[in-house]
Amino acid sequence: MTAPNAQHSAPEPQFGGTPVHQRLLALAPELATEVTARLLDRLPAYHALPPEQLRGEITRQLERGIRAFADVLRTGRPPGEDELARIRESSARRADEGVPLESVVGAYHLGAQLCAARLLTAAEPADLPDIVTAQDRLLGYLRLVSCAVAAGYVQERQAALGDEQVARQALLSRLLEGGDPRAAADRAGIRLPARYVVLSLAIGPHPDESRPGVNRSVAARRKLRRLRAELERRQPDGVPLAALAADGGTVLLPTTGLFDRDALTAQLDRLARACGAPLVAAATTAPPSAVADAVQLATEIRLVAETTGRGPGLHLLDDVLLEYQLSRPGPARDTLAAILAPLTDRPELLTTLRTFLACGLDRRRTATRLLVHPNTVDYRLRRTATLTGLNPARPPDLLTLHAALTAHDTAAL
C-alpha cells in the first residue's frame, strides 16, 4: 500500500531517460484529437453534441486535462482547486446537455487509458520503478477528477430537477385552480394532453410504519418515494402530475386514448406492489380545463367507496351510483339517515345489519364474519326491525334499510 505522501516524495518519473511529463506535453494536441475520436466510438452519448462543440470545447478541455495531468506527473502534487473547479463546471455543462454521468466519467478514464498506452511505448525494463510512480500518480489524479466530475454533475442535476419540480407544481396548481394552464405548461416544458385521468388516491400504511423500532416517518417517506418512482417510470403518454402525502392525494395521468379500466387497474396494482401498501383509488377523466371539477368528483367517489366498506382497488362512479346519490346533502338523505337513529346507541345492531347486507343476506356467513352464533344474528336483526319498524327479511324494507344505511354512513362526508 502506498504511503500517503509517497507520490510527493518520489522523483519525477522518466521513460527511456526522458521525463514523462515532457513526452506527454509534446503529445497533448495529438492525444486530445485522438481521445475525441475515441469518445464517439466508445461512448455513443457524445454523438448528441454538435460536431463543432466536439472539435472545439471538448477537444480543448481534453488537451487542458492532459496538460494538468502532465503537471501532476512532474510535481507529484494533486491538481489544484482551480483545475478541479474547471472540471466541475465542465461536468455541469455535460449534465445540462443530457450526457449521462457514466459517459462523462468514462471520458476521463478513456483519456487516461490512451495517454498511458502512448507513454508506455517509450518505457524500458529499467523504468519499472518509474512506471509504478507514474501509475500511482495517475490513479490519484483519476480519483480526484472522478469526484469533481460527480460533484459538478449532481449539483447541476439537482438544480435542474428543483426548477423542473417547481414548474410542474405550478402547472398542477393551475390545473387544480381551474384557470388557463397553457402558460404554466409552457414554462414547465410540458405539452398538455387532450385529457387527464384524474385519480383520487388513499394510501394505506406500509407494514414498516407500525413495526417496533422503525422510524414511522422514514418508512412513510420511503413508501411514497417508491410510489412516485413507479409512477414516473410507466407513463407513455406524457408527464404525470401528483400532489401526494403519505396517506394519499391527487394524481393526473395524461392520456391520448379512451379510458381503459383494465389498464388503469393493472397500473394501480403495480403502484401498490412498488410502495408495499394498499391503495384505494377513484378515477374519472377530464380535459385540462375541467380538471378542478374532476378532482372534486374523484375525491367524492373515493370517500363514498371507503365509507361504504369497499376495499382497495379502483372505483368509478358507475360502481357507487346509488351510494353516491344517497350521499348528496338534502332532506331525502337526512330522512333516510334518521331511520337508523334508534340504533345509534346499539352499534352492534348497525354492524350486524351492515355485515348482513354485505354477505348477501346470508345469516350463517354473517355469523362467521362477526364471530357469533347464527341465532345471535337472528336476534339482532329482530331488534333492528323492532326499533326501526323495518324488517331486513322483507324485500321492500330491505331496499329502504340499505338506502338508510348508506345515508347514515355518508352523512359526515
One Martini backbone bead per residue (centre of mass of N, CA, C, O) as a GRO file, in nm:
protein
  413
    1MET     BB    1   0.097   0.035   0.022
    2THR     BB    2   0.070   0.366  -0.014
    3ALA     BB    3   0.188   0.627   0.108
    4PRO     BB    4   0.047   0.934   0.141
    5ASN     BB    5   0.349   1.087   0.040
    6ALA     BB    6   0.496   0.925  -0.187
    7GLN     BB    7   0.433   1.089  -0.456
    8HIS     BB    8   0.589   1.351  -0.357
    9SER     BB    9   0.885   1.217  -0.300
   10ALA     BB   10   0.913   1.121  -0.569
   11PRO     BB   11   1.051   1.127  -0.849
   12GLU     BB   12   1.046   1.200  -1.162
   13PRO     BB   13   0.938   1.029  -1.413
   14GLN     BB   14   1.111   0.803  -1.650
   15PHE     BB   15   1.133   0.733  -2.006
   16GLY     BB   16   1.421   0.671  -2.157
   17GLY     BB   17   1.537   0.946  -2.002
   18THR     BB   18   1.254   1.091  -2.014
   19PRO     BB   19   1.036   1.291  -1.907
   20VAL     BB   20   0.704   1.227  -1.902
   21HIS     BB   21   0.581   1.513  -1.921
   22GLN     BB   22   0.717   1.587  -2.190
   23ARG     BB   23   0.583   1.376  -2.364
   24LEU     BB   24   0.292   1.463  -2.303
   25LEU     BB   25   0.307   1.755  -2.409
   26ALA     BB   26   0.384   1.677  -2.702
   27LEU     BB   27   0.105   1.493  -2.730
   28ALA     BB   28  -0.154   1.656  -2.657
   29PRO     BB   29  -0.293   1.736  -2.928
   30GLU     BB   30  -0.309   1.450  -3.044
   31LEU     BB   31  -0.458   1.315  -2.805
   32ALA     BB   32  -0.713   1.489  -2.801
   33THR     BB   33  -0.810   1.400  -3.083
   34GLU     BB   34  -0.817   1.095  -3.025
   35VAL     BB   35  -1.016   1.099  -2.789
   36THR     BB   36  -1.252   1.222  -2.940
   37ALA     BB   37  -1.284   0.985  -3.137
   38ARG     BB   38  -1.326   0.764  -2.916
   39LEU     BB   39  -1.581   0.873  -2.789
   40LEU     BB   40  -1.763   0.803  -3.037
   41ASP     BB   41  -1.707   0.493  -3.027
   42ARG     BB   42  -1.759   0.433  -2.694
   43LEU     BB   43  -1.955   0.705  -2.648
   44PRO     BB   44  -2.259   0.774  -2.780
   45ALA     BB   45  -2.353   1.036  -2.627
   46TYR     BB   46  -2.157   1.233  -2.799
   47HIS     BB   47  -2.334   1.248  -3.064
   48ALA     BB   48  -2.532   1.481  -2.952
   49LEU     BB   49  -2.313   1.666  -3.013
   50PRO     BB   50  -2.183   1.905  -3.173
   51PRO     BB   51  -1.914   1.907  -3.380
   52GLU     BB   52  -1.797   2.188  -3.292
   53GLN     BB   53  -1.781   2.108  -2.992
   54LEU     BB   54  -1.587   1.874  -3.017
   55ARG     BB   55  -1.357   2.035  -3.168
   56GLY     BB   56  -1.355   2.242  -2.942
   57GLU     BB   57  -1.425   2.227  -2.633
   58ILE     BB   58  -1.360   1.927  -2.582
   59THR     BB   59  -1.068   1.927  -2.689
   60ARG     BB   60  -0.966   2.149  -2.498
   61GLN     BB   61  -1.030   2.000  -2.235
   62LEU     BB   62  -0.849   1.759  -2.290
   63GLU     BB   63  -0.581   1.911  -2.317
   64ARG     BB   64  -0.589   2.038  -2.039
   65GLY     BB   65  -0.597   1.770  -1.884
   66ILE     BB   66  -0.325   1.664  -1.985
   67ARG     BB   67  -0.158   1.900  -1.869
   68ALA     BB   68  -0.240   1.857  -1.577
   69PHE     BB   69  -0.120   1.571  -1.557
   70ALA     BB   70   0.170   1.650  -1.623
   71ASP     BB   71   0.203   1.811  -1.357
   72VAL     BB   72   0.164   1.570  -1.172
   73LEU     BB   73   0.408   1.410  -1.276
   74ARG     BB   74   0.620   1.628  -1.205
   75THR     BB   75   0.531   1.693  -0.883
   76GLY     BB   76   0.305   1.502  -0.724
   77ARG     BB   77   0.065   1.690  -0.730
   78PRO     BB   78  -0.236   1.771  -0.706
   79PRO     BB   79  -0.483   1.923  -0.824
   80GLY     BB   80  -0.614   2.216  -0.813
   81GLU     BB   81  -0.891   2.405  -0.755
   82ASP     BB   82  -0.914   2.527  -1.035
   83GLU     BB   83  -0.919   2.259  -1.190
   84LEU     BB   84  -1.162   2.133  -1.040
   85ALA     BB   85  -1.361   2.356  -1.114
   86ARG     BB   86  -1.348   2.311  -1.418
   87ILE     BB   87  -1.456   2.021  -1.406
   88ARG     BB   88  -1.727   2.085  -1.276
   89GLU     BB   89  -1.828   2.274  -1.500
   90SER     BB   90  -1.812   2.072  -1.733
   91SER     BB   91  -2.003   1.863  -1.607
   92ALA     BB   92  -2.249   2.050  -1.590
   93ARG     BB   93  -2.280   2.083  -1.895
   94ARG     BB   94  -2.331   1.784  -1.956
   95ALA     BB   95  -2.585   1.765  -1.787
   96ASP     BB   96  -2.746   1.984  -1.948
   97GLU     BB   97  -2.706   1.802  -2.225
   98GLY     BB   98  -2.756   1.482  -2.134
   99VAL     BB   99  -2.508   1.347  -2.038
  100PRO     BB  100  -2.411   1.084  -1.895
  101LEU     BB  101  -2.223   1.021  -1.624
  102GLU     BB  102  -2.067   0.768  -1.730
  103SER     BB  103  -1.955   0.926  -1.978
  104VAL     BB  104  -1.796   1.143  -1.835
  105VAL     BB  105  -1.612   0.959  -1.673
  106GLY     BB  106  -1.521   0.782  -1.915
  107ALA     BB  107  -1.355   1.001  -2.061
  108TYR     BB  108  -1.124   1.019  -1.854
  109HIS     BB  109  -1.043   0.717  -1.863
  110LEU     BB  110  -0.985   0.704  -2.162
  111GLY     BB  111  -0.765   0.918  -2.164
  112ALA     BB  112  -0.577   0.772  -1.965
  113GLN     BB  113  -0.540   0.515  -2.132
  114LEU     BB  114  -0.411   0.648  -2.383
  115CYS     BB  115  -0.176   0.786  -2.246
  116ALA     BB  116  -0.044   0.534  -2.124
  117ALA     BB  117   0.000   0.381  -2.390
  118ARG     BB  118   0.192   0.592  -2.522
  119LEU     BB  119   0.408   0.610  -2.293
  120LEU     BB  120   0.487   0.297  -2.272
  121THR     BB  121   0.648   0.278  -2.545
  122ALA     BB  122   0.914   0.421  -2.394
  123ALA     BB  123   0.958   0.197  -2.208
  124GLU     BB  124   1.176   0.025  -1.990
  125PRO     BB  125   1.278  -0.212  -1.776
  126ALA     BB  126   1.427   0.008  -1.589
  127ASP     BB  127   1.136   0.177  -1.547
  128LEU     BB  128   0.954   0.043  -1.331
  129PRO     BB  129   0.953   0.248  -1.093
  130ASP     BB  130   0.833   0.478  -1.274
  131ILE     BB  131   0.573   0.333  -1.347
  132VAL     BB  132   0.463   0.318  -1.062
  133THR     BB  133   0.456   0.622  -1.011
  134ALA     BB  134   0.274   0.699  -1.250
  135GLN     BB  135   0.034   0.522  -1.165
  136ASP     BB  136  -0.017   0.650  -0.891
  137ARG     BB  137  -0.074   0.938  -1.009
  138LEU     BB  138  -0.308   0.856  -1.190
  139LEU     BB  139  -0.502   0.744  -0.973
  140GLY     BB  140  -0.516   1.003  -0.806
  141TYR     BB  141  -0.627   1.180  -1.031
  142LEU     BB  142  -0.888   1.013  -1.091
  143ARG     BB  143  -1.016   1.039  -0.817
  144LEU     BB  144  -1.052   1.349  -0.815
  145VAL     BB  145  -1.196   1.378  -1.086
  146SER     BB  146  -1.442   1.199  -1.030
  147CYS     BB  147  -1.547   1.370  -0.795
  148ALA     BB  148  -1.579   1.634  -0.956
  149VAL     BB  149  -1.773   1.530  -1.167
  150ALA     BB  150  -1.998   1.437  -0.976
  151ALA     BB  151  -2.047   1.707  -0.834
  152GLY     BB  152  -2.123   1.879  -1.083
  153TYR     BB  153  -2.351   1.700  -1.191
  154VAL     BB  154  -2.537   1.682  -0.940
  155GLN     BB  155  -2.580   1.983  -0.895
  156GLU     BB  156  -2.718   2.037  -1.167
  157ARG     BB  157  -2.951   1.828  -1.142
  158GLN     BB  158  -3.075   1.944  -0.885
  159ALA     BB  159  -3.142   2.219  -1.001
  160ALA     BB  160  -3.313   2.119  -1.239
  161LEU     BB  161  -3.519   1.957  -1.071
  162GLY     BB  162  -3.615   2.191  -0.905
  163ASP     BB  163  -3.725   2.361  -1.140
  164GLU     BB  164  -3.911   2.141  -1.252
  165GLN     BB  165  -4.089   2.102  -1.001
  166VAL     BB  166  -4.192   2.389  -0.980
  167ALA     BB  167  -4.329   2.391  -1.261
  168ARG     BB  168  -4.517   2.151  -1.212
  169GLN     BB  169  -4.664   2.265  -0.961
  170ALA     BB  170  -4.777   2.511  -1.108
  171LEU     BB  171  -4.948   2.351  -1.305
  172LEU     BB  172  -5.115   2.195  -1.101
  173SER     BB  173  -5.238   2.439  -0.961
  174ARG     BB  174  -5.380   2.549  -1.210
  175LEU     BB  175  -5.561   2.303  -1.258
  176LEU     BB  176  -5.697   2.306  -0.968
  177GLU     BB  177  -5.814   2.606  -1.004
  178GLY     BB  178  -5.923   2.643  -1.325
  179GLY     BB  179  -5.730   2.764  -1.510
  180ASP     BB  180  -5.515   2.859  -1.746
  181PRO     BB  181  -5.243   2.624  -1.833
  182ARG     BB  182  -5.053   2.708  -2.075
  183ALA     BB  183  -4.827   2.878  -1.950
  184ALA     BB  184  -4.736   2.668  -1.739
  185ALA     BB  185  -4.666   2.448  -1.948
  186ASP     BB  186  -4.445   2.604  -2.094
  187ARG     BB  187  -4.258   2.641  -1.846
  188ALA     BB  188  -4.247   2.312  -1.806
  189GLY     BB  189  -4.235   2.162  -2.089
  190ILE     BB  190  -4.550   2.083  -2.138
  191ARG     BB  191  -4.780   1.891  -2.304
  192LEU     BB  192  -5.098   1.903  -2.331
  193PRO     BB  193  -5.349   1.702  -2.306
  194ALA     BB  194  -5.662   1.614  -2.386
  195ARG     BB  195  -5.644   1.426  -2.124
  196TYR     BB  196  -5.722   1.323  -1.789
  197VAL     BB  197  -5.650   1.107  -1.535
  198VAL     BB  198  -5.828   1.121  -1.233
  199LEU     BB  199  -5.683   1.071  -0.910
  200SER     BB  200  -5.797   0.940  -0.604
  201LEU     BB  201  -5.576   0.877  -0.323
  202ALA     BB  202  -5.535   0.605  -0.093
  203ILE     BB  203  -5.279   0.539   0.149
  204GLY     BB  204  -5.164   0.297   0.313
  205PRO     BB  205  -4.987   0.129   0.531
  206HIS     BB  206  -4.687   0.022   0.600
  207PRO     BB  207  -4.557  -0.221   0.793
  208ASP     BB  208  -4.318  -0.038   0.901
  209GLU     BB  209  -4.502   0.183   1.047
  210SER     BB  210  -4.565  -0.057   1.292
  211ARG     BB  211  -4.277  -0.125   1.363
  212PRO     BB  212  -4.069  -0.189   1.595
  213GLY     BB  213  -3.798   0.047   1.573
  214VAL     BB  214  -3.936   0.216   1.346
  215ASN     BB  215  -3.944   0.491   1.159
  216ARG     BB  216  -4.232   0.611   1.046
  217SER     BB  217  -4.153   0.851   0.859
  218VAL     BB  218  -3.945   0.698   0.693
  219ALA     BB  219  -4.134   0.477   0.586
  220ALA     BB  220  -4.330   0.674   0.446
  221ARG     BB  221  -4.124   0.804   0.250
  222ARG     BB  222  -4.042   0.545   0.106
  223LYS     BB  223  -4.319   0.474  -0.002
  224LEU     BB  224  -4.356   0.737  -0.168
  225ARG     BB  225  -4.100   0.714  -0.342
  226ARG     BB  226  -4.177   0.447  -0.485
  227LEU     BB  227  -4.437   0.548  -0.611
  228ARG     BB  228  -4.318   0.778  -0.779
  229ALA     BB  229  -4.121   0.608  -0.946
  230GLU     BB  230  -4.341   0.431  -1.081
  231LEU     BB  231  -4.503   0.662  -1.204
  232GLU     BB  232  -4.268   0.772  -1.390
  233ARG     BB  233  -4.197   0.496  -1.547
  234ARG     BB  234  -4.528   0.456  -1.660
  235GLN     BB  235  -4.558   0.710  -1.909
  236PRO     BB  236  -4.630   0.728  -2.246
  237ASP     BB  237  -4.827   1.013  -2.258
  238GLY     BB  238  -4.651   1.160  -2.028
  239VAL     BB  239  -4.665   1.382  -1.760
  240PRO     BB  240  -4.705   1.345  -1.440
  241LEU     BB  241  -4.919   1.463  -1.173
  242ALA     BB  242  -4.853   1.534  -0.814
  243ALA     BB  243  -5.031   1.533  -0.484
  244LEU     BB  244  -4.851   1.392  -0.213
  245ALA     BB  245  -4.892   1.192   0.065
  246ALA     BB  246  -4.877   0.929   0.282
  247ASP     BB  247  -5.221   0.908   0.252
  248GLY     BB  248  -5.233   1.085  -0.020
  249GLY     BB  249  -5.416   1.210  -0.326
  250THR     BB  250  -5.323   1.352  -0.643
  251VAL     BB  251  -5.356   1.231  -0.990
  252LEU     BB  252  -5.221   1.303  -1.320
  253LEU     BB  253  -5.297   1.132  -1.628
  254PRO     BB  254  -5.204   1.119  -1.929
  255THR     BB  255  -5.414   1.094  -2.233
  256THR     BB  256  -5.490   0.961  -2.580
  257GLY     BB  257  -5.723   0.775  -2.506
  258LEU     BB  258  -5.925   0.561  -2.391
  259PHE     BB  259  -6.070   0.441  -2.129
  260ASP     BB  260  -5.884   0.191  -1.924
  261ARG     BB  261  -5.953  -0.009  -1.670
  262ASP     BB  262  -5.748  -0.240  -1.683
  263ALA     BB  263  -5.492  -0.067  -1.706
  264LEU     BB  264  -5.537   0.094  -1.441
  265THR     BB  265  -5.545  -0.148  -1.252
  266ALA     BB  266  -5.260  -0.248  -1.318
  267GLN     BB  267  -5.117   0.010  -1.226
  268LEU     BB  268  -5.212   0.001  -0.931
  269ASP     BB  269  -5.078  -0.266  -0.866
  270ARG     BB  270  -4.789  -0.166  -0.911
  271LEU     BB  271  -4.796   0.059  -0.702
  272ALA     BB  272  -4.857  -0.121  -0.458
  273ARG     BB  273  -4.603  -0.297  -0.482
  274ALA     BB  274  -4.391  -0.071  -0.469
  275CYS     BB  275  -4.499   0.052  -0.178
  276GLY     BB  276  -4.643  -0.170   0.015
  277ALA     BB  277  -4.954  -0.066  -0.021
  278PRO     BB  278  -5.269   0.010  -0.002
  279LEU     BB  279  -5.513   0.109  -0.262
  280VAL     BB  280  -5.746   0.375  -0.296
  281ALA     BB  281  -5.937   0.443  -0.598
  282ALA     BB  282  -6.046   0.720  -0.797
  283ALA     BB  283  -6.198   0.779  -1.128
  284THR     BB  284  -6.154   1.019  -1.394
  285THR     BB  285  -6.223   1.241  -1.668
  286ALA     BB  286  -6.041   1.528  -1.826
  287PRO     BB  287  -5.983   1.815  -1.930
  288PRO     BB  288  -5.782   2.065  -1.832
  289SER     BB  289  -6.031   2.269  -1.780
  290ALA     BB  290  -6.177   2.021  -1.576
  291VAL     BB  291  -6.003   1.921  -1.330
  292ALA     BB  292  -6.122   2.044  -1.074
  293ASP     BB  293  -6.397   1.892  -1.084
  294ALA     BB  294  -6.273   1.603  -1.106
  295VAL     BB  295  -6.137   1.597  -0.831
  296GLN     BB  296  -6.393   1.622  -0.663
  297LEU     BB  297  -6.532   1.370  -0.771
  298ALA     BB  298  -6.313   1.160  -0.702
  299THR     BB  299  -6.315   1.213  -0.400
  300GLU     BB  300  -6.613   1.137  -0.352
  301ILE     BB  301  -6.595   0.848  -0.452
  302ARG     BB  302  -6.383   0.749  -0.253
  303LEU     BB  303  -6.536   0.813   0.010
  304VAL     BB  304  -6.776   0.631  -0.050
  305ALA     BB  305  -6.620   0.368  -0.080
  306GLU     BB  306  -6.498   0.369   0.203
  307THR     BB  307  -6.759   0.410   0.379
  308THR     BB  308  -6.902   0.140   0.236
  309GLY     BB  309  -6.655  -0.090   0.243
  310ARG     BB  310  -6.459  -0.069   0.022
  311GLY     BB  311  -6.183  -0.174  -0.109
  312PRO     BB  312  -5.919  -0.203  -0.263
  313GLY     BB  313  -5.887  -0.006  -0.557
  314LEU     BB  314  -6.099   0.056  -0.823
  315HIS     BB  315  -6.328   0.345  -0.853
  316LEU     BB  316  -6.634   0.426  -0.995
  317LEU     BB  317  -6.928   0.576  -1.037
  318ASP     BB  318  -7.079   0.315  -1.133
  319ASP     BB  319  -7.016   0.157  -0.857
  320VAL     BB  320  -7.168   0.421  -0.673
  321LEU     BB  321  -7.437   0.551  -0.753
  322LEU     BB  322  -7.629   0.517  -0.512
  323GLU     BB  323  -7.439   0.611  -0.287
  324TYR     BB  324  -7.378   0.887  -0.405
  325GLN     BB  325  -7.666   1.001  -0.413
  326LEU     BB  326  -7.723   0.949  -0.099
  327SER     BB  327  -7.478   1.152  -0.012
  328ARG     BB  328  -7.636   1.388  -0.081
  329PRO     BB  329  -7.749   1.664   0.022
  330GLY     BB  330  -8.068   1.651   0.200
  331PRO     BB  331  -8.379   1.554   0.302
  332ALA     BB  332  -8.361   1.258   0.213
  333ARG     BB  333  -8.107   1.181   0.363
  334ASP     BB  334  -8.198   1.265   0.646
  335THR     BB  335  -8.440   1.072   0.659
  336LEU     BB  336  -8.288   0.809   0.619
  337ALA     BB  337  -8.088   0.837   0.857
  338ALA     BB  338  -8.318   0.854   1.081
  339ILE     BB  339  -8.404   0.554   1.084
  340LEU     BB  340  -8.120   0.479   1.256
  341ALA     BB  341  -8.131   0.631   1.530
  342PRO     BB  342  -8.212   0.388   1.731
  343LEU     BB  343  -7.900   0.262   1.677
  344THR     BB  344  -7.680   0.448   1.799
  345ASP     BB  345  -7.663   0.277   2.090
  346ARG     BB  346  -7.633   0.007   1.878
  347PRO     BB  347  -7.364  -0.097   1.713
  348GLU     BB  348  -7.423  -0.405   1.673
  349LEU     BB  349  -7.667  -0.358   1.483
  350LEU     BB  350  -7.525  -0.206   1.259
  351THR     BB  351  -7.309  -0.418   1.199
  352THR     BB  352  -7.502  -0.648   1.129
  353LEU     BB  353  -7.650  -0.512   0.898
  354ARG     BB  354  -7.401  -0.454   0.723
  355THR     BB  355  -7.306  -0.754   0.703
  356PHE     BB  356  -7.566  -0.879   0.588
  357LEU     BB  357  -7.554  -0.721   0.323
  358ALA     BB  358  -7.256  -0.804   0.240
  359CYS     BB  359  -7.356  -1.131   0.259
  360GLY     BB  360  -7.631  -1.166   0.101
  361LEU     BB  361  -7.832  -1.257   0.344
  362ASP     BB  362  -7.632  -1.444   0.511
  363ARG     BB  363  -7.638  -1.557   0.832
  364ARG     BB  364  -7.384  -1.744   0.846
  365ARG     BB  365  -7.175  -1.553   0.727
  366THR     BB  366  -7.227  -1.335   0.931
  367ALA     BB  367  -7.146  -1.499   1.181
  368THR     BB  368  -6.857  -1.561   1.093
  369ARG     BB  369  -6.759  -1.266   1.066
  370LEU     BB  370  -6.858  -1.192   1.376
  371LEU     BB  371  -6.822  -1.432   1.579
  372VAL     BB  372  -7.116  -1.572   1.590
  373HIS     BB  373  -7.421  -1.683   1.629
  374PRO     BB  374  -7.693  -1.713   1.430
  375ASN     BB  375  -7.894  -1.636   1.659
  376THR     BB  376  -7.773  -1.356   1.703
  377VAL     BB  377  -7.844  -1.244   1.432
  378ASP     BB  378  -8.149  -1.280   1.457
  379TYR     BB  379  -8.186  -1.102   1.704
  380ARG     BB  380  -8.070  -0.835   1.584
  381LEU     BB  381  -8.270  -0.815   1.348
  382ARG     BB  382  -8.523  -0.796   1.526
  383ARG     BB  383  -8.439  -0.537   1.676
  384THR     BB  384  -8.422  -0.364   1.426
  385ALA     BB  385  -8.720  -0.393   1.349
  386THR     BB  386  -8.837  -0.275   1.612
  387LEU     BB  387  -8.683   0.011   1.608
  388THR     BB  388  -8.756   0.085   1.285
  389GLY     BB  389  -8.994  -0.087   1.127
  390LEU     BB  390  -8.778  -0.271   0.967
  391ASN     BB  391  -8.743  -0.568   0.773
  392PRO     BB  392  -8.475  -0.749   0.642
  393ALA     BB  393  -8.672  -0.989   0.520
  394ARG     BB  394  -8.805  -0.756   0.352
  395PRO     BB  395  -8.766  -0.628   0.048
  396PRO     BB  396  -8.877  -0.336   0.085
  397ASP     BB  397  -8.715  -0.283   0.350
  398LEU     BB  398  -8.433  -0.346   0.249
  399LEU     BB  399  -8.399  -0.104   0.058
  400THR     BB  400  -8.431   0.111   0.277
  401LEU     BB  401  -8.202   0.016   0.463
  402HIS     BB  402  -7.978   0.053   0.260
  403ALA     BB  403  -8.022   0.356   0.221
  404ALA     BB  404  -7.996   0.435   0.520
  405LEU     BB  405  -7.707   0.334   0.560
  406THR     BB  406  -7.578   0.514   0.352
  407ALA     BB  407  -7.670   0.783   0.473
  408HIS     BB  408  -7.536   0.739   0.748
  409ASP     BB  409  -7.235   0.691   0.651
  410THR     BB  410  -7.237   0.975   0.460
  411ALA     BB  411  -7.312   1.228   0.641
  412ALA     BB  412  -6.996   1.327   0.695
  413LEU     BB  413  -6.906   1.422   0.393
   0.00000   0.00000   0.00000
